[in-house]
Amino acid sequence: MPYLVGDSSQSSHLKLLPFTKPIISDKIWSRICRAMEKKEDSFRVTTSDDLEVSAYLEIAKELRGEKPIPEKAPEVDREAVAIIDFGSQYSMLIAKAVRQCQVYCEILPYDAPWQRVAKLKPRGFILSGGPASVYEPGVPLAPAYIYESHLPVLGICYGMQVLAYQLGGKVAPATRHEYGHAILHQGDVESPIFAGLPPSIPVWMSHGDQIVEMPPGFTTLGYTENSPIAVMGNEHGIIGLQFHPEVVHTPQGKEILKNFLYQICGCRGNWTAGSFIAESVESIKRQVGEGRVISALSGGVDSAVTAALVHHAVGDQLTCIFVNNGLLRREEPERALNTFQRNLKMNIIYVDATERFLKRLEGVVDPEKKRRVVGEEFIRVFEEEAAKLGKVDFLAQGTLYPDVIESATTASKASAAIKTHHNVGGLPTKMTLRLIEPLRDLFKDEVREVGLALGLPEEMVWRQPFPGPGLSIRIIGEVTWEKLEILRGADWVVMNEIKKAKLYRDLWQSFAVLTDTRSVGVMGDYRTYGYLVAVRAVTSDDAMTADWARLPYDLLARISNRIVNEVPGVNRVVYDISSKPPSTIEWE
Ligand code: XMP
């Protein structure tokens, strides 16, 4: 499937629990550690956008003393490669690039046991970059099984240095560190790694060490001005690249990876939305048998695709529960119902719980409390509805690959984190559901492809992330029906104008915030005293950092104009020009 490079994981606002160090950059990891030491209450960590809803249910079960039962999906036979991670900030990019070449891959830590790797039945290995220097003591190295497997290996940057070091070559600090653009020239020896490529190509370098002596049996396949051995290889398909083929600054990087996968590992590229759906449908059928499945629909991409996929597999054995908490955007419930009920003919229980949620939110101004209230109430409503269904066996949820990478705990990292954040509990109903997570091998872009292939509308598949507590955390201060309606009106204008300007997909998020500030204005002959609406639009890759979007002035003018004209109660609009950090994306 032609995967699009773009956003990956989306986010939830979660408090962090101590968990094993995931594969993230050291910068982020040290931020996490600092936040944990300081016990920051509002530290936020990324996870898929609507994982939260299902996680509430897991949490409720755990708090009742019932351990969630993660179901192991039956194993499938996929053409795959293993990416061995040495702590690179680019490992996910490598994985996405490989999958864009239609080859399935998984990221595994460098110390993963062979049994775990063997399950993948890899046709080759890719060794990632990493921050270490091979000649320092105690640094991560490649496990022996990689060399013993006699499979092709592609070492990238630090991965190349690992190959050189372990196979008998020499690595040393470079006289000049090489960061940024360089021109790579092919050597005299022809190699399939460069098949179809011109003799010189631009590449992206980022290294302080370099190979000064190749291991026996290797030849130089490419060089740059500063790196005499920028590419090396041997006749057994072991290749080292000093540059990063996975980043956009190496424009032909994808072709190099493709050459490795197809020409050297012998992959054919059968990982497509269609093949995923086919194998997934088979595996869901086998798992579920005659059982009944429930799933929570939130209107987000992950839960939508999960439901559509499970429905494809087991039809009416699936019942979806859509809880309208009154905190959704204009027309959102109607559109979701239209898609799932009318178009896809799925069993949907629609619960309008607006009043219940608003009642519970009365007088609540603290953002964390809002989140807790929404989470708790969601579980109550969901469980009440589920109980009416009689015996149910499975809960389907939209966990994605970025949520599970290196989360070796039974409950997912995200649900564990939400648990402390939301502190829900005291729920009497007995549910012994087993979890099915059909998207847990997929990146967000792949989920979108699968969603489209399953017939979900583009509008749903390309939806920007929307927080679980909905508009409640975009209304500063107490949430009332009147304020919700004002915010829905303003949000509608923002969305509409951003979509008309064809910027919706380029922005991570774009929305309106209803502040609790009122100011004086003048409309016609009258003075007004109305609300101040803030417009927020950000670009981001993963919600951990974000920049305010440089929207064209004309667009901002149209948005402002329309909001004050179309939304009663608002007389002033401001644009938020703060980035994250130090601000956050949401205002609460
Ligand atoms: P912040 O505001 O922390 O947001 O920069 C990062 C990303 O997380 C989303 N977000 C949430 N998602 N529940 C969610 O499901 C929440 O409580 C929550 N708070 C923030 C936010 O929209 C952004 O994408």
XYZ file of C-alpha atoms and ligand atoms in Angstrom:
612
model
C 0.000 0.000 0.000
C 1.419 3.420 -0.771
C 1.856 4.574 2.777
C 2.081 8.283 3.281
C 4.781 9.696 5.448
C 3.225 11.948 7.998
C 2.164 11.912 11.580
C 2.631 8.806 13.585
C 1.325 8.478 16.998
C -1.256 10.853 18.234
C -1.723 11.836 21.720
C -3.385 11.609 25.019
C -2.893 13.608 28.119
C -1.615 11.088 30.581
C 0.321 10.955 33.749
C 3.356 8.789 33.636
C 4.015 5.610 35.514
C 7.483 4.154 35.823
C 7.869 1.725 32.970
C 10.795 0.225 31.170
C 12.675 2.769 29.159
C 11.022 2.852 25.769
C 12.865 3.482 22.558
C 12.802 7.230 22.545
C 15.409 9.881 22.283
C 17.523 10.538 25.317
C 16.250 14.090 25.414
C 12.673 12.937 25.794
C 13.648 10.191 28.192
C 15.412 12.647 30.491
C 12.345 14.895 30.371
C 10.218 11.965 31.415
C 12.587 11.148 34.271
C 12.585 14.753 35.414
C 8.820 14.844 35.302
C 8.623 11.615 37.294
C 11.029 12.881 39.911
C 9.086 16.077 40.280
C 5.827 14.092 40.161
C 4.458 16.616 37.723
C 0.747 16.148 37.668
C 0.139 17.276 34.169
C 2.981 15.652 32.304
C 1.677 14.543 28.958
C 2.823 11.620 26.916
C 1.825 10.575 23.429
C -0.356 7.665 22.573
C -2.904 7.046 19.849
C -5.680 9.596 19.847
C -8.602 7.554 21.003
C -6.941 4.774 22.876
C -8.077 6.548 25.968
C -11.686 5.465 25.693
C -10.867 1.768 25.700
C -8.160 2.243 28.269
C -10.766 3.540 30.712
C -12.416 0.165 30.524
C -9.222 -1.722 31.152
C -8.533 0.475 34.123
C -11.969 -0.078 35.565
C -11.459 -3.826 35.285
C -8.068 -3.710 36.931
C -9.387 -1.643 39.768
C -12.038 -4.236 40.367
C -9.278 -6.751 40.697
C -9.810 -8.239 37.278
C -6.669 -8.339 35.221
C -7.336 -7.490 31.580
C -6.753 -10.547 29.454
C -4.787 -9.466 26.405
C -5.561 -11.920 23.661
C -2.628 -13.156 21.638
C -3.558 -12.856 18.009
C -2.843 -16.041 16.062
C 0.515 -15.908 14.334
C 0.549 -15.014 10.680
C 3.084 -15.706 7.997
C 4.405 -12.383 6.772
C 7.453 -11.469 4.775
C 9.331 -9.406 7.364
C 12.568 -7.772 8.447
C 13.700 -7.002 11.986
C 14.931 -3.535 12.894
C 17.361 -3.786 15.771
C 17.237 -0.588 17.740
C 20.255 0.961 19.405
C 18.342 3.952 20.764
C 18.053 5.925 17.554
C 15.600 8.761 17.322
C 14.976 7.594 13.752
C 14.010 3.954 14.330
C 10.333 4.660 13.740
C 11.255 6.447 10.534
C 13.185 3.390 9.374
C 10.197 1.199 10.183
C 7.792 3.485 8.372
C 10.075 3.675 5.349
C 10.380 -0.117 5.210
C 6.636 -0.492 5.425
C 6.205 2.069 2.666
C 8.248 -0.376 0.594
C 5.438 -2.828 1.404
C 7.566 -5.011 3.617
C 6.425 -5.711 7.161
C 8.944 -4.947 9.898
C 9.147 -4.665 13.639
C 11.435 -2.651 15.877
C 13.156 -4.769 18.482
C 15.572 -3.707 21.196
C 19.208 -4.741 20.605
C 18.979 -7.174 23.523
C 15.816 -8.930 22.330
C 16.153 -12.695 22.713
C 16.318 -14.807 19.587
C 12.975 -16.468 20.357
C 11.286 -13.127 20.028
C 13.036 -12.311 16.784
C 12.506 -15.781 15.366
C 8.722 -15.364 15.563
C 9.024 -12.699 12.906
C 10.836 -15.108 10.565
C 12.936 -12.183 9.330
C 14.469 -12.139 5.870
C 17.033 -9.621 6.994
C 18.090 -7.237 9.720
C 18.440 -3.501 9.833
C 20.653 -2.115 12.571
C 19.577 1.377 13.564
C 21.712 4.352 14.464
C 22.261 5.290 18.049
C 23.947 7.796 20.331
C 26.773 5.514 21.568
C 30.354 5.076 20.357
C 31.343 1.466 19.737
C 34.753 1.820 21.360
C 33.314 2.879 24.719
C 32.748 0.186 27.349
C 29.299 -1.307 27.859
C 27.716 0.076 24.700
C 24.945 -1.825 22.899
C 26.140 -4.243 20.241
C 24.415 -6.612 17.858
C 23.507 -10.022 19.298
C 25.409 -12.999 17.891
C 22.279 -14.512 16.325
C 22.298 -11.748 13.724
C 25.628 -12.939 12.346
C 24.849 -16.605 12.913
C 21.602 -16.319 10.942
C 23.553 -15.645 7.705
C 20.758 -13.278 6.715
C 21.433 -9.922 5.032
C 22.121 -7.041 7.390
C 21.929 -3.309 6.754
C 23.742 -1.218 9.345
C 22.812 2.452 9.437
C 25.239 4.970 10.996
C 25.935 3.525 14.462
C 24.602 0.223 13.067
C 27.357 0.339 10.445
C 29.959 1.048 13.084
C 28.696 -1.900 15.100
C 29.123 -4.130 12.048
C 32.639 -2.836 11.451
C 33.635 -3.231 15.070
C 32.171 -6.679 15.633
C 33.386 -8.112 12.343
C 36.995 -7.069 12.863
C 37.305 -3.544 11.448
C 38.219 -0.304 13.211
C 36.067 2.641 14.230
C 37.494 5.911 15.538
C 36.362 9.472 16.177
C 36.297 11.332 12.867
C 38.678 14.245 12.513
C 35.688 16.288 11.411
C 32.198 15.513 12.637
C 29.823 15.282 9.732
C 26.317 16.653 10.290
C 23.963 17.589 7.506
C 24.065 17.323 3.741
C 26.820 15.503 1.876
C 27.252 14.105 -1.605
C 27.733 10.376 -1.763
C 29.730 8.979 -4.696
C 29.524 5.309 -5.593
C 32.786 3.354 -5.507
C 34.144 1.254 -8.359
C 32.562 -1.972 -7.182
C 28.937 -2.283 -8.292
C 26.403 -3.182 -5.632
C 22.690 -3.952 -5.759
C 22.218 -1.449 -2.934
C 22.582 1.310 -5.554
C 20.542 -0.350 -8.297
C 18.844 2.255 -10.467
C 20.561 5.190 -8.765
C 22.867 7.795 -10.320
C 26.606 7.659 -9.443
C 26.332 10.582 -6.990
C 23.427 11.374 -4.705
C 22.716 13.783 -1.823
C 22.601 12.134 1.597
C 22.140 13.183 5.205
C 24.970 12.551 7.635
C 24.990 12.738 11.405
C 28.038 11.116 12.946
C 31.091 11.798 15.056
C 32.783 8.399 14.561
C 33.766 6.757 11.341
C 35.121 3.513 9.958
C 38.872 3.736 9.561
C 39.427 0.123 8.647
C 36.873 -2.225 7.139
C 36.428 -5.762 8.441
C 37.949 -8.554 6.320
C 35.954 -9.332 3.189
C 34.363 -5.868 2.900
C 34.834 -3.353 0.102
C 34.086 0.366 -0.091
C 30.893 0.929 -2.040
C 30.617 4.672 -1.556
C 32.431 7.708 -0.172
C 31.854 11.381 0.630
C 34.283 14.234 1.007
C 34.678 13.568 4.724
C 33.987 9.841 4.880
C 36.248 7.689 2.724
C 34.186 4.668 3.777
C 30.611 5.965 3.702
C 29.200 2.696 2.378
C 30.736 -0.755 2.735
C 29.529 -4.230 1.909
C 30.528 -7.847 1.592
C 29.349 -10.657 -0.620
C 26.992 -12.043 2.015
C 24.638 -9.092 1.867
C 26.027 -7.281 4.866
C 25.983 -3.569 4.075
C 26.877 -0.531 6.145
C 25.659 3.004 5.410
C 27.243 5.901 7.252
C 24.359 8.188 6.232
C 20.654 8.029 7.093
C 18.520 6.705 4.219
C 15.355 6.979 6.353
C 15.248 10.770 6.615
C 13.705 13.075 4.034
C 17.024 14.848 3.562
C 18.263 11.740 1.765
C 15.867 12.031 -1.182
C 16.755 8.642 -2.694
C 16.926 6.936 0.697
C 13.730 5.026 0.105
C 15.173 3.493 -3.055
C 18.269 2.411 -1.168
C 16.130 0.735 1.484
C 14.012 -0.817 -1.227
C 17.120 -2.194 -2.928
C 18.179 -3.750 0.341
C 14.749 -5.283 0.907
C 14.063 -6.482 -2.610
C 17.467 -7.063 -4.213
C 19.362 -8.254 -1.174
C 16.794 -9.768 1.196
C 14.652 -11.095 -1.677
C 11.390 -9.605 -0.405
C 8.565 -9.188 -2.875
C 6.586 -6.544 -1.039
C 3.303 -8.130 -0.109
C 2.456 -5.960 2.887
C -0.535 -3.966 1.689
C -3.768 -2.696 3.173
C -5.505 -5.521 1.325
C -3.169 -8.234 2.627
C -3.399 -6.850 6.139
C -7.189 -6.834 6.030
C -7.298 -10.374 4.660
C -4.966 -11.824 7.304
C -6.502 -9.778 10.062
C -10.029 -10.834 9.207
C -8.929 -14.474 9.303
C -7.214 -14.031 12.625
C -10.129 -12.141 14.213
C -12.497 -14.870 13.048
C -10.307 -17.533 14.616
C -9.989 -15.579 17.847
C -13.617 -14.665 18.239
C -15.232 -17.856 17.000
C -18.894 -17.658 17.972
C -18.164 -15.049 20.671
C -19.574 -11.565 20.974
C -17.485 -8.423 20.765
C -18.078 -4.904 21.997
C -16.192 -1.824 21.077
C -16.337 1.828 22.044
C -16.600 4.266 19.172
C -15.260 7.720 19.854
C -15.386 9.207 16.379
C -11.577 8.959 16.187
C -9.662 7.116 13.508
C -8.338 4.245 15.608
C -11.602 3.145 17.140
C -13.384 3.641 13.813
C -10.958 1.433 11.895
C -10.912 -1.162 14.663
C -14.685 -1.389 14.599
C -14.853 -1.497 10.815
C -12.255 -4.277 10.695
C -13.846 -6.387 13.390
C -17.214 -5.882 11.732
C -15.726 -7.016 8.440
C -14.592 -10.193 10.198
C -17.494 -11.113 12.452
C -20.376 -8.909 11.298
C -23.231 -8.706 13.781
C -21.258 -10.424 16.504
C -19.855 -6.927 17.061
C -21.811 -4.255 18.896
C -20.390 -0.757 19.130
C -21.249 1.666 21.847
C -21.108 5.323 20.940
C -21.392 7.576 23.964
C -22.324 11.137 23.168
C -20.923 12.973 26.158
C -22.153 16.327 24.921
C -18.534 17.432 24.579
C -18.232 16.573 20.901
C -17.992 18.966 18.010
C -20.906 20.062 15.858
C -22.443 17.224 13.793
C -19.872 14.736 15.080
C -22.310 12.190 16.542
C -24.596 12.428 13.504
C -21.735 11.878 11.084
C -20.383 8.906 13.004
C -23.821 7.313 13.206
C -24.422 7.947 9.571
C -21.210 6.196 8.612
C -21.453 3.228 10.922
C -25.164 2.638 11.123
C -26.467 3.694 7.773
C -23.515 3.067 5.469
C -21.669 0.210 7.098
C -24.790 -1.338 8.659
C -23.141 -1.968 11.977
C -24.889 -2.612 15.273
C -24.531 0.627 17.171
C -25.869 1.528 20.540
C -26.049 5.288 20.614
C -26.278 6.785 24.062
C -26.983 10.442 24.479
C -25.468 10.995 27.901
C -25.043 14.752 27.502
C -27.060 15.609 30.573
C -25.242 13.143 32.790
C -21.857 14.482 31.778
C -22.897 18.106 32.143
C -24.358 17.419 35.556
C -21.112 15.831 36.698
C -19.102 18.722 35.260
C -21.124 21.361 37.091
C -18.811 23.627 39.065
C -15.676 21.788 37.875
C -12.940 24.168 36.737
C -9.773 22.178 37.365
C -8.578 20.644 34.072
C -7.400 17.414 35.675
C -10.699 17.024 37.472
C -12.540 17.542 34.212
C -10.548 14.716 32.711
C -11.259 12.460 35.652
C -14.972 13.205 35.639
C -15.263 12.532 31.914
C -13.305 9.280 32.248
C -15.328 8.003 35.181
C -18.653 8.879 33.659
C -17.671 7.254 30.400
C -17.014 3.976 32.155
C -20.307 4.116 34.006
C -22.300 4.708 30.845
C -20.357 2.137 28.859
C -20.709 -0.545 31.464
C -24.410 0.098 31.948
C -24.963 -0.318 28.236
C -22.694 -3.346 27.980
C -24.520 -5.001 30.873
C -27.792 -4.718 28.949
C -26.278 -6.803 26.160
C -25.962 -9.956 28.239
C -22.924 -12.130 27.750
C -20.100 -10.465 25.854
C -16.698 -12.095 25.367
C -14.345 -9.568 23.798
C -13.532 -5.899 23.904
C -11.957 -4.563 20.702
C -9.706 -1.579 21.072
C -7.598 0.573 18.780
C -4.097 0.213 20.196
C -1.476 1.130 17.583
C 2.118 0.058 17.067
C 3.703 3.212 18.531
C 1.713 2.514 21.719
C 3.141 -0.963 22.104
C 6.741 -0.654 20.974
C 8.821 -1.714 23.909
C 5.918 -1.743 26.351
C 6.565 -5.120 27.809
C 3.906 -4.830 30.489
C 0.635 -6.722 30.367
C -1.581 -3.692 30.458
C -0.576 -1.243 27.805
C 1.683 1.628 28.724
C -1.105 4.014 27.938
C -3.730 2.391 30.065
C -1.295 2.074 32.940
C -0.562 5.736 32.645
C -4.182 6.767 32.411
C -4.927 4.690 35.457
C -3.084 6.977 37.829
C -4.229 9.973 35.915
C -7.880 9.267 36.165
C -8.065 7.268 39.339
C -11.351 5.679 38.409
C -12.946 2.842 40.277
C -15.635 1.499 42.491
C -17.559 -0.032 39.645
C -19.727 -2.965 40.583
C -20.501 -4.543 37.235
C -18.731 -7.780 36.461
C -17.209 -7.960 33.001
C -14.716 -10.572 31.998
C -13.790 -9.379 28.584
C -10.812 -10.437 26.595
C -9.027 -7.763 24.622
C -8.571 -7.834 20.896
C -6.330 -5.231 19.353
C -6.272 -5.766 15.609
C -4.285 -2.607 14.843
C -1.424 -3.199 17.231
C 1.037 -3.834 14.392
C 0.169 -0.681 12.484
C 1.401 2.861 12.283
C -1.162 5.624 12.039
C -0.671 6.058 8.301
C -1.285 2.374 7.802
C -4.417 2.574 9.915
C -5.634 5.300 7.605
C -4.920 3.167 4.546
C -6.804 0.272 6.081
C -9.675 2.588 7.008
C -9.959 3.828 3.439
C -9.750 0.289 2.083
C -12.594 -0.688 4.417
C -14.740 2.076 2.990
C -14.557 4.632 5.793
C -14.997 8.210 4.598
C -11.863 10.317 4.109
C -13.193 12.855 6.542
C -13.129 10.284 9.328
C -9.870 8.667 8.313
C -7.993 11.961 8.172
C -9.480 13.447 11.299
C -7.067 15.498 13.385
C -6.545 14.200 16.933
C -9.303 15.150 19.325
C -8.823 14.782 23.082
C -10.859 12.201 24.994
C -12.335 14.824 27.369
C -13.455 16.679 24.240
C -14.492 20.303 24.360
C -14.481 20.293 28.160
C -10.762 21.068 28.138
C -11.187 23.736 25.468
C -13.556 25.722 27.652
C -11.573 27.528 30.280
C -13.452 27.401 33.544
C -16.798 25.738 34.134
C -18.399 23.843 31.266
C -22.004 24.795 30.516
C -24.315 23.989 27.641
C -24.321 27.626 26.553
C -20.515 27.727 26.410
C -20.389 24.413 24.590
C -22.705 25.760 21.923
C -20.586 28.892 21.535
C -17.444 26.812 21.225
C -19.054 24.424 18.764
C -20.005 27.418 16.605
C -16.492 28.866 16.700
C -14.852 25.481 16.169
C -17.078 24.865 13.145
C -15.861 28.073 11.513
C -12.200 27.247 12.187
C -12.553 23.745 10.769
C -14.544 24.932 7.793
C -12.100 27.677 6.825
C -9.032 25.509 7.401
C -10.525 22.809 5.199
C -11.480 25.312 2.513
C -7.889 26.583 2.565
C -6.791 22.933 2.099
C -4.618 23.104 5.190
C -6.470 20.579 7.348
C -4.109 17.672 6.705
C -0.971 19.782 6.988
C -1.851 20.841 10.499
C -1.559 18.525 13.458
C -4.509 20.257 15.059
C -6.573 23.374 14.470
C -9.365 24.402 16.791
C -11.012 27.123 18.850
C -10.765 27.648 22.590
C -13.395 29.482 24.583
C -11.613 31.567 27.166
C -13.274 32.811 30.322
C -12.371 36.384 29.433
C -15.037 38.788 28.293
C -14.299 42.114 26.717
C -16.105 45.139 25.371
C -16.807 45.410 21.679
C -18.994 47.403 19.365
C -21.452 45.997 16.866
C -23.487 48.496 14.882
C -24.629 51.132 17.331
C -24.322 48.882 20.333
C -21.590 48.123 22.767
C -21.220 44.439 23.471
C -19.658 42.497 26.280
C -18.757 39.158 24.786
C -16.461 36.167 24.980
C -12.919 36.048 23.745
C -12.248 33.068 21.468
C -8.696 31.895 20.849
C -7.799 30.097 17.647
C -5.047 27.499 17.888
C -3.367 25.809 14.916
C -0.176 23.825 15.266
C 2.175 21.743 13.221
C 3.749 18.738 14.881
C 5.056 15.244 14.216
C 4.141 13.571 17.444
C 2.531 16.161 19.763
C 5.591 16.057 22.030
C 6.676 19.325 20.495
C 4.627 21.643 18.321
C 4.983 24.931 16.530
C 2.220 27.461 15.971
C 1.176 27.404 12.348
C 1.963 30.441 10.234
C -1.547 30.687 8.824
C -2.024 33.288 6.091
C -3.363 36.614 7.387
C -6.306 36.463 4.997
C -7.330 33.129 6.395
C -7.053 34.399 9.964
C -9.102 37.427 8.959
C -11.847 35.235 7.487
C -11.910 33.027 10.578
C -12.115 36.009 12.919
C -14.738 37.730 10.837
C -16.954 34.727 10.582
C -16.690 33.832 14.263
C -17.784 37.258 15.481
C -20.526 37.429 12.880
C -21.845 33.895 13.126
C -21.364 32.961 16.755
C -23.564 34.872 19.133
C -21.820 35.865 22.343
C -18.332 36.267 20.823
C -16.940 39.699 19.951
C -13.175 39.158 19.866
C -10.833 36.556 18.375
C -7.122 36.108 19.067
C -4.581 33.762 17.484
C -2.352 31.735 19.779
C 1.280 32.155 18.714
C 2.904 29.973 21.340
C 4.816 26.800 20.657
C 5.164 23.644 22.702
C 7.227 23.742 24.874
C 6.782 25.908 26.853
C 3.043 25.955 26.084
C 0.957 22.869 25.423
C -1.247 22.261 22.431
C -4.474 22.293 24.402
C -5.122 25.192 26.724
C -5.995 22.945 29.647
P -0.903 18.848 24.991
O -2.018 19.802 25.313
O -0.415 18.068 26.159
O -1.557 17.785 24.028
O 0.202 19.495 24.221
C -0.833 16.837 23.313
C -1.828 16.046 22.497
O -2.655 15.296 23.384
C -4.019 15.622 23.194
N -4.617 15.638 24.506
C -5.423 14.677 24.972
N -5.895 13.560 24.388
N -7.043 13.050 26.374
C -6.734 12.763 25.106
O -7.212 11.755 24.581
C -6.610 14.143 27.028
O -6.913 14.369 28.190
C -5.754 14.996 26.276
N -5.114 16.164 26.575
C -4.416 16.526 25.466
C -4.010 16.972 22.514
O -5.182 17.189 21.775
C -2.772 16.893 21.675
O -2.999 16.202 20.465
